[in-house]
Amino acid sequence: MSRFVFTLKDADLDLIARRIPNSRLLTFNHESLAENWESKNELILIMALGAAIRIIAPLITTKYKDPKVIVIDSNGENVIPILGAHLGANQSAQEIAQLLAARPIITTSSDLSQSLAIDAFRGFRAIGQVAGFITSTSRGERFKVLNPANHWLPPMLRSKAMDDSRSQLNEVLISNKKSQIEQFLHQDDSTLRVVLIPKNLVLGVGASSDASSGDSRLLLDEVLGIFDITPEALALVATIDKRANHPAICGLDLPIASFSPSELDKITTPNGNELVRSFVGTTSVAEASALLSSKANQLLIEKQKGPKVTIAIAEALREGHLSICGLGPGSMDLVTPKTIRALLDADVVIGFDGYINQIEHLLNPSQLILSSPIGQETKRAQESLSHLRMGDNVALVASGDPGIYALATLVLELKNELPLEDRQSSSISVLPGVTAGLSAASLLGAPLGHDHCYISLSDLMTPWKIIRKRIEAAAEADFGIVFYNPRSKERNWQLNEALTIIAASRPGTTPIGIVKDAYRPNQEVIVTTLDEIDTDIVTMTTTVVVGSSTTFIVDGLMTTPRGYLSK
């Protein structure tokens, strides 16, 4: 999917548009908008809301065919999803608003009421009594999930569903079987019923050079009818690269994945043909491209042949991903766009209560939110790995950077204890955040301009004798030192002893910076010296930065020169 930004002829609007990631900037005209309307793209209009509505009104067809449309006002202050809210426009609006420091205007009823948005689960198409079902669940009415083929379920759905056949419940069916869906929806009773169709089938297609879109559509309709599959279950079409722009492929109105002959020829297929290789360089196109794109081990439907087109279908392997996200020091404008995207895309968001509250405006009712008190880091890491193994997309949040005195190391340690098969199948990424040391240093000036180190003064996990050796070594080596966890009610002596060690090798005029609650409402920044520091003002939310022998203060700011002026 591409993101197109349409602006009027105004340089200021271009400046707004260029801050929107992964986008292509176009000067607005009716023809270019109409050309992109049916392309499954995300369309962003920078103009007045009323003008945007009048412009798109003639193009609107149905909820599931229209693109996602977002409007941004000309000042870049409000971001409004007006089409495709539950198909991803809400999430995109939240992402763009965060990057623009703007306000997302979310108007969907399920988001406002925080009720279960049954049609908001990505990777599913919801049909049936959707509106009535959302209203019902917002009133607290229960439902049960019927999942005869054991498809992957979004974790929020798993957590909300009841398994109670003794009482009257509304029902959700997970299925891609056309006859099963029709029978389920046409029962004559008062139960509210919704079908979630997993969009997880990959259509592999091979076509002759003279094939038409009608040829591929005719064979596809025939195959889906024979195997009782609803067309809404198709996620994309895969083929050989030389056919990626062919009418028989493009005419299927699905996202396209294409592969080179050498890539396809590495895939073992049940019906490979050496004669085919002599023409296109691989023994299989339809079966191989379906398997390669889906990452499946076997086909759901083996090659079906028409006069000019061949078709095969595979069910995409559900692969979860764990993003360990650094939220930075506390200010949302210091959270990276990559972390914002991971939070919006997550099925499950896990974190300490305070961190979850910090990102609450980025979360939505289709996500499972697991928050827990401070001190339960192991529980949070275990929960994240458990959901990862179930195929969920997980965002585990930490303050600062997740790899510095934070959860990333714990997660990887626990992963290392898993069976080899689980370790190899687990996909984890660590998304960097602005560290406490860096955020404190930025407020102090440039105290880390030369070699420096980080030392935690907490002896809860590291014996004090080891911490002491590190302080002595850093002091002797004349490093700038950033002290994490400097002081608490129970640990009120370690910082004083650390400074005593440093004082043995540095003068009392050595600058020291104290930053409390960096980039948060109660922020406090103090620049002092080794002789004059008052350690009683230091708390657990404070970072202490001790300068090296070359650090000095200029207009209240600490700086440690690297030596540029001496060259």
XYZ file of C-alpha atoms in Angstrom:
567
model
C 0.000 0.000 0.000
C 1.175 3.515 -0.842
C 0.373 6.796 0.852
C -0.476 9.739 -1.418
C -0.620 13.278 -0.039
C -2.606 15.790 -2.077
C -1.999 19.473 -1.458
C -3.102 22.694 -3.072
C -0.471 24.922 -4.674
C 0.909 26.331 -1.454
C 4.474 25.988 -0.175
C 3.369 25.947 3.464
C 1.188 22.920 2.798
C 4.123 21.191 1.136
C 6.073 21.630 4.369
C 3.324 19.802 6.257
C 3.149 17.057 3.649
C 6.893 16.409 3.693
C 6.721 15.547 7.404
C 4.391 12.612 6.703
C 6.481 9.432 6.377
C 6.339 6.941 3.499
C 4.315 9.281 1.332
C 4.269 10.593 -2.209
C 3.439 14.267 -2.593
C 1.058 15.327 -5.380
C -0.452 18.685 -6.276
C -4.190 18.181 -6.100
C -6.379 17.821 -9.157
C -9.544 15.799 -9.660
C -7.965 13.498 -12.239
C -5.035 12.388 -10.063
C -7.352 11.758 -7.116
C -9.711 9.659 -9.249
C -6.788 7.664 -10.678
C -5.685 6.605 -7.195
C -9.146 6.013 -5.743
C -9.407 2.304 -6.564
C -5.746 1.468 -5.959
C -6.089 0.424 -2.265
C -3.861 3.346 -1.327
C -4.117 5.718 1.591
C -5.138 9.187 0.438
C -4.377 12.260 2.535
C -5.949 15.593 1.618
C -4.498 18.785 3.104
C -7.447 21.159 2.863
C -10.676 22.167 4.592
C -12.861 19.241 5.676
C -15.907 20.529 3.781
C -13.944 20.867 0.565
C -12.546 17.350 0.963
C -16.016 15.872 1.487
C -17.379 17.553 -1.629
C -14.385 16.367 -3.658
C -14.561 12.692 -2.671
C -18.381 12.349 -2.542
C -18.785 11.315 -6.226
C -16.060 8.655 -5.830
C -17.417 6.855 -2.747
C -18.690 3.304 -3.349
C -18.608 0.854 -0.415
C -16.820 0.599 2.898
C -14.556 -2.238 1.820
C -13.711 -0.972 -1.671
C -12.950 2.665 -0.955
C -9.433 3.725 0.103
C -8.553 5.113 3.475
C -9.002 8.903 3.363
C -7.568 11.351 5.900
C -7.953 15.126 5.977
C -5.424 17.514 7.524
C -6.303 21.165 7.941
C -4.058 23.770 6.308
C -2.427 24.656 9.641
C -1.514 21.037 10.322
C -3.344 21.124 13.653
C -6.099 18.508 13.144
C -5.935 15.086 11.498
C -9.325 13.591 10.617
C -9.943 10.098 9.186
C -13.130 10.331 7.083
C -13.135 6.973 5.274
C -11.809 3.571 6.254
C -11.542 4.328 9.967
C -11.597 0.689 11.041
C -9.519 -0.398 8.058
C -6.477 1.488 9.306
C -7.303 5.161 8.785
C -7.725 5.743 12.529
C -4.289 4.302 13.246
C -2.706 6.307 10.441
C -4.375 9.486 11.708
C -2.971 8.851 15.187
C 0.506 8.244 13.765
C 0.459 11.362 11.586
C -0.961 13.507 14.379
C 1.814 12.378 16.705
C 4.476 13.261 14.129
C 2.902 16.652 13.365
C 2.211 17.433 17.041
C -1.418 17.704 15.914
C -4.735 16.448 17.275
C -6.314 13.261 15.859
C -10.089 13.620 15.522
C -11.482 10.106 16.015
C -15.257 9.838 15.634
C -15.972 6.094 15.377
C -18.389 5.054 18.095
C -16.417 2.023 19.278
C -13.310 4.150 19.822
C -15.274 6.793 21.714
C -17.017 4.242 23.922
C -13.925 1.998 24.177
C -16.139 -0.942 23.204
C -14.966 -3.896 21.165
C -14.627 -2.809 17.518
C -15.410 -6.146 15.916
C -14.677 -4.742 12.447
C -11.326 -3.204 13.419
C -9.194 -6.341 13.545
C -6.614 -6.097 10.798
C -6.397 -9.163 8.619
C -10.130 -9.868 8.913
C -13.239 -8.812 7.009
C -16.290 -8.425 9.244
C -19.762 -9.075 7.829
C -23.169 -9.583 9.389
C -24.814 -7.538 12.134
C -21.686 -5.501 12.856
C -23.283 -2.275 14.119
C -25.745 -4.084 16.383
C -22.969 -6.307 17.713
C -20.774 -3.296 18.636
C -23.700 -1.665 20.412
C -24.432 -4.918 22.224
C -20.880 -5.403 23.487
C -20.713 -1.746 24.586
C -23.655 -2.588 26.910
C -21.671 -5.490 28.329
C -23.566 -8.259 26.543
C -21.545 -11.408 26.121
C -20.652 -13.382 23.021
C -19.001 -16.626 22.098
C -16.569 -17.383 19.283
C -17.011 -20.297 16.904
C -13.719 -21.210 15.260
C -14.160 -24.629 13.630
C -10.955 -24.451 11.550
C -8.861 -23.142 14.471
C -7.790 -19.940 12.754
C -5.576 -17.459 14.613
C -7.689 -15.154 16.776
C -6.815 -11.583 17.744
C -5.881 -11.625 21.451
C -8.578 -9.093 22.376
C -11.152 -11.435 20.874
C -9.653 -14.377 22.753
C -9.862 -12.477 26.018
C -13.429 -11.195 25.554
C -15.111 -14.313 24.203
C -17.173 -16.519 26.507
C -17.397 -20.276 26.209
C -20.826 -20.813 27.694
C -23.396 -22.797 25.734
C -25.897 -22.776 28.619
C -27.019 -19.174 28.115
C -28.058 -17.079 25.145
C -24.987 -15.339 23.733
C -24.262 -13.375 20.595
C -21.953 -15.206 18.237
C -18.835 -14.603 16.162
C -17.886 -17.136 13.484
C -14.313 -17.308 12.188
C -14.507 -18.890 8.743
C -13.669 -18.574 5.073
C -16.161 -21.257 3.953
C -18.894 -19.671 1.870
C -21.661 -22.175 2.661
C -20.813 -22.144 6.377
C -20.983 -18.344 6.449
C -24.319 -18.214 4.679
C -25.855 -20.846 6.940
C -24.568 -19.062 10.054
C -25.891 -15.636 9.082
C -29.331 -16.795 7.957
C -30.501 -18.437 11.160
C -33.897 -17.142 12.207
C -33.548 -16.059 15.830
C -32.663 -12.996 17.900
C -28.943 -13.750 18.221
C -26.632 -11.082 16.845
C -24.143 -12.750 14.520
C -20.913 -11.496 12.959
C -18.540 -13.388 10.690
C -14.846 -12.567 10.736
C -13.311 -13.783 7.490
C -9.545 -14.257 7.843
C -7.861 -12.531 4.907
C -4.965 -14.971 4.930
C -5.099 -16.832 1.625
C -2.424 -16.247 -1.003
C -3.457 -16.763 -4.605
C -0.654 -17.984 -6.854
C -1.273 -17.310 -10.536
C 0.525 -18.241 -13.720
C -0.685 -16.818 -17.014
C 0.157 -17.016 -20.698
C 1.107 -13.793 -22.437
C -2.281 -13.563 -24.192
C -4.391 -14.210 -21.067
C -6.951 -11.587 -20.063
C -8.379 -10.452 -16.751
C -11.550 -12.297 -17.726
C -9.598 -15.567 -18.031
C -8.144 -15.275 -14.531
C -11.416 -14.112 -12.959
C -13.389 -16.946 -14.592
C -10.992 -19.627 -13.342
C -10.784 -18.061 -9.878
C -14.573 -17.990 -9.492
C -14.733 -21.627 -10.572
C -11.983 -22.726 -8.135
C -13.435 -20.806 -5.195
C -16.850 -22.338 -5.905
C -15.489 -25.886 -6.054
C -13.600 -25.509 -2.778
C -16.322 -23.460 -1.056
C -14.087 -20.453 -0.311
C -15.369 -16.914 -0.074
C -13.364 -14.434 -2.198
C -13.015 -12.041 0.788
C -10.469 -14.502 2.238
C -7.912 -13.665 -0.464
C -5.151 -11.385 0.818
C -2.931 -11.031 -2.236
C -1.947 -12.512 -5.572
C 1.572 -13.835 -6.162
C 3.217 -14.499 -9.500
C 6.449 -14.409 -11.483
C 8.002 -10.963 -11.891
C 7.516 -10.822 -15.675
C 3.730 -11.056 -15.115
C 3.458 -8.544 -12.236
C 1.881 -5.907 -14.508
C -0.059 -8.320 -16.699
C -3.852 -7.756 -17.088
C -4.576 -11.296 -15.875
C -2.862 -10.419 -12.590
C -3.786 -6.753 -12.142
C -7.401 -7.496 -13.080
C -7.884 -9.547 -9.907
C -7.913 -6.333 -7.839
C -5.608 -7.692 -5.123
C -2.213 -6.561 -3.817
C 0.541 -8.168 -5.895
C 3.733 -9.955 -4.837
C 6.154 -11.069 -7.537
C 9.288 -13.193 -7.576
C 12.148 -13.915 -9.946
C 12.380 -17.287 -11.737
C 15.416 -18.229 -9.628
C 13.495 -17.557 -6.399
C 10.523 -19.632 -7.544
C 12.704 -22.486 -8.809
C 14.031 -23.090 -5.283
C 10.539 -24.004 -4.046
C 9.528 -27.659 -4.067
C 6.016 -28.024 -5.474
C 3.735 -31.034 -5.953
C 3.168 -30.399 -9.662
C 6.375 -28.883 -11.031
C 6.944 -29.242 -14.754
C 10.336 -29.218 -16.458
C 8.729 -28.017 -19.676
C 7.592 -24.857 -17.883
C 11.211 -24.148 -16.900
C 12.248 -24.079 -20.545
C 9.853 -21.157 -21.080
C 10.029 -19.104 -17.860
C 13.053 -20.409 -15.945
C 11.205 -22.292 -13.183
C 9.217 -25.510 -12.968
C 6.280 -23.797 -11.260
C 4.723 -20.347 -11.113
C 1.294 -20.627 -9.478
C 2.205 -23.190 -6.806
C 5.706 -21.863 -6.137
C 4.648 -18.221 -5.832
C 1.755 -19.138 -3.500
C 4.074 -21.130 -1.236
C 6.874 -18.570 -1.325
C 4.639 -15.620 -0.530
C 2.648 -17.410 2.177
C 5.707 -19.085 3.802
C 3.485 -22.155 4.119
C 4.830 -25.704 3.948
C 1.991 -27.023 1.809
C -0.732 -25.802 -0.477
C -4.362 -25.471 0.494
C -5.354 -25.954 -3.153
C -2.914 -27.439 -5.656
C -2.613 -26.142 -9.208
C -5.905 -25.739 -11.061
C -5.581 -25.270 -14.817
C -7.579 -23.155 -17.200
C -6.943 -22.614 -20.927
C -4.598 -19.667 -20.307
C -4.280 -19.368 -16.530
C -3.234 -21.610 -13.634
C -4.159 -21.030 -10.000
C -2.989 -22.395 -6.648
C -3.861 -21.237 -3.136
C -1.901 -21.373 0.133
C -2.827 -20.243 3.634
C -0.347 -17.658 4.882
C 1.658 -18.753 7.892
C 0.769 -16.597 10.876
C 3.979 -15.063 12.194
C 3.922 -12.850 15.254
C 6.452 -10.174 16.055
C 7.635 -8.640 19.307
C 8.734 -5.004 19.271
C 10.472 -3.927 22.469
C 9.814 -0.210 22.375
C 11.725 2.607 24.023
C 9.419 5.489 24.983
C 12.216 7.910 25.802
C 12.235 10.143 28.881
C 8.507 10.843 29.047
C 7.667 13.491 26.458
C 5.736 12.100 23.493
C 7.528 14.355 21.017
C 10.713 12.414 21.793
C 9.192 9.026 20.893
C 10.493 7.747 17.555
C 8.129 7.286 14.570
C 9.155 3.615 14.401
C 7.943 3.039 17.961
C 4.693 4.906 17.258
C 4.082 2.643 14.254
C 4.795 -0.477 16.321
C 2.331 0.652 19.008
C -0.398 1.314 16.449
C 0.168 -2.026 14.699
C 0.268 -4.152 17.856
C -2.366 -6.733 18.754
C -1.097 -6.683 22.343
C 0.543 -3.823 24.257
C 2.335 -4.749 27.477
C 3.951 -2.464 30.009
C 4.216 -0.873 33.428
C 1.051 1.032 34.403
C 2.745 4.437 34.142
C 4.122 3.752 30.674
C 0.737 2.530 29.403
C -0.866 5.742 30.690
C 1.775 7.720 28.794
C 0.770 6.204 25.428
C -2.957 5.778 26.106
C -3.903 8.169 23.286
C -2.226 5.854 20.745
C -4.130 2.739 21.788
C -7.467 1.506 20.467
C -10.260 -0.852 21.566
C -9.174 -3.677 19.262
C -5.904 -4.069 21.197
C -5.373 -6.178 24.302
C -3.669 -3.963 26.904
C -1.773 -5.738 29.683
C -0.484 -3.349 32.327
C 1.125 -4.274 35.635
C 2.744 -2.535 38.615
C 6.410 -1.722 39.000
C 8.537 -4.689 40.016
C 6.823 -7.183 37.682
C 9.351 -6.956 34.857
C 9.770 -10.733 34.562
C 6.015 -11.193 34.286
C 5.817 -8.631 31.480
C 8.692 -10.239 29.585
C 7.120 -13.698 29.926
C 3.737 -12.386 28.765
C 5.314 -10.841 25.687
C 7.030 -14.094 24.702
C 3.866 -16.086 25.368
C 1.821 -13.875 23.031
C 4.607 -13.939 20.456
C 4.459 -17.745 20.362
C 0.697 -17.503 19.706
C 1.373 -15.473 16.561
C 0.449 -12.073 17.990
C 2.083 -8.765 17.149
C 3.293 -7.523 20.530
C 4.596 -4.157 21.706
C 6.424 -4.303 25.032
C 7.109 -0.782 26.266
C 9.923 0.543 28.431
C 11.059 4.034 29.344
C 14.240 5.467 27.854
C 15.957 2.893 25.667
C 14.771 -0.712 26.154
C 18.305 -2.068 25.926
C 19.801 0.092 28.690
C 18.927 -1.087 32.214
C 15.594 -2.240 30.796
C 13.516 -5.135 29.524
C 15.238 -6.040 26.245
C 17.993 -7.973 28.006
C 15.466 -9.847 30.158
C 13.358 -10.805 27.140
C 16.377 -12.142 25.263
C 17.562 -14.045 28.338
C 14.153 -15.694 28.663
C 14.041 -16.398 24.942
C 17.391 -18.162 25.247
C 15.777 -20.597 27.699
C 13.063 -21.593 25.198
C 13.276 -24.771 23.086
C 15.333 -24.279 19.918
C 12.248 -24.465 17.679
C 10.526 -21.624 19.546
C 13.679 -19.496 19.518
C 14.142 -19.826 15.767
C 10.519 -19.019 14.979
C 10.387 -15.958 17.250
C 10.773 -12.573 15.607
C 11.967 -9.795 17.917
C 13.174 -6.264 17.302
C 14.462 -3.711 19.805
C 13.334 -0.181 18.916
C 15.656 2.476 20.344
C 14.524 5.314 22.567
C 16.130 8.449 23.935
C 17.945 7.257 27.045
C 17.726 8.892 30.461
C 21.404 9.736 30.121
C 20.987 11.419 26.749
C 17.858 13.326 27.743
C 19.543 14.576 30.925
C 22.690 15.490 29.005
C 20.672 17.486 26.455
C 19.193 19.595 29.239
C 22.610 20.127 30.822
C 24.348 21.159 27.591
C 26.961 18.799 26.152
C 28.560 16.986 29.102
C 29.003 13.732 27.128
C 30.987 15.266 24.274
C 33.957 12.969 24.932
C 34.371 9.429 26.280
C 31.899 8.585 28.991
C 30.224 5.639 30.694
C 26.978 4.645 32.385
C 26.905 3.124 35.868
C 23.832 2.039 37.821
C 24.140 2.555 41.567
C 21.419 0.014 42.336
C 22.893 -2.947 44.173
C 19.675 -4.975 43.962
C 21.079 -7.062 41.092
C 24.796 -6.183 41.134
C 26.897 -6.465 44.315
C 28.207 -3.131 45.589
C 31.815 -4.329 45.481
C 31.522 -4.744 41.709
C 29.824 -1.357 41.319
C 32.597 0.217 43.408
C 35.308 -1.259 41.145
C 33.561 0.197 38.101
C 33.337 3.642 39.693
C 37.026 3.513 40.635
C 38.009 2.476 37.109
C 35.861 5.173 35.477
C 37.231 7.837 37.818
C 40.827 6.806 37.178
C 40.251 6.728 33.398
C 38.770 10.260 33.553
C 35.454 9.261 31.960
C 32.403 11.440 32.194
C 29.982 9.355 34.261
C 26.206 9.050 34.051
C 24.739 7.579 37.225
C 21.430 5.713 36.871
C 19.324 4.723 39.902
C 21.362 7.117 42.058
C 19.287 7.180 45.205
C 16.086 5.943 46.832
C 14.613 5.859 50.325
C 16.210 2.490 51.009
C 19.450 3.147 49.099
C 20.499 6.542 50.392
C 24.265 6.150 50.774
C 25.589 4.795 47.465
C 25.679 8.150 45.637
C 27.663 9.789 48.445
C 30.209 6.979 48.415
C 30.468 7.127 44.611
C 31.193 10.860 44.740
C 33.785 10.303 47.464
C 35.568 7.808 45.201
C 35.524 10.309 42.313
C 36.756 13.143 44.545
C 39.971 11.225 45.145
C 41.006 11.819 41.529
C 39.095 14.952 40.460
C 38.997 18.509 41.831
C 36.068 19.797 43.841
C 35.238 22.200 40.993
C 34.305 19.301 38.694
C 30.870 20.126 37.239
C 27.956 17.854 38.116
C 24.517 17.950 36.549
C 21.364 16.820 38.344
C 18.260 16.280 36.187
C 15.016 15.239 37.808
C 12.023 14.070 35.687
C 13.600 15.023 32.360
C 11.063 16.259 29.784
C 8.182 15.708 32.214
C 5.961 18.331 33.883
C 8.011 18.403 37.107
C 11.375 18.667 35.352
C 14.212 20.176 37.390
C 17.738 20.865 36.121
C 20.599 21.812 38.439
C 24.246 22.409 37.555
C 26.567 22.233 40.551
C 30.028 20.940 41.447
C 31.589 18.026 43.253
C 32.168 20.191 46.330
C 28.728 21.772 46.432
C 26.327 18.979 45.436
C 23.381 18.338 47.765
C 22.622 14.638 47.346
C 19.454 14.896 49.448
C 17.588 16.352 46.443
C 18.371 13.289 44.304
C 15.580 10.726 43.836
C 14.975 7.574 41.780
C 13.675 9.707 38.878
C 16.923 11.689 38.818
C 19.929 11.219 36.554
C 23.298 12.464 37.799
C 26.009 13.407 35.292
C 29.555 13.859 36.601
C 31.953 15.722 34.307
C 35.508 14.646 33.488
C 38.578 16.723 34.308
C 38.086 18.724 31.099
C 34.380 19.496 31.605
C 33.553 23.161 32.201
C 30.491 25.375 32.531
C 29.595 28.039 29.986
C 26.551 30.236 30.667
C 25.134 27.589 32.973
C 25.638 24.708 30.536
C 28.089 21.845 30.994
C 30.383 20.938 28.110
C 33.112 18.344 27.721
C 35.259 19.313 24.712
C 36.420 16.663 22.314
C 39.365 18.733 21.124
C 38.185 20.214 17.829
C 39.720 23.648 18.600
C 43.122 22.140 19.351
C 43.484 20.601 15.894
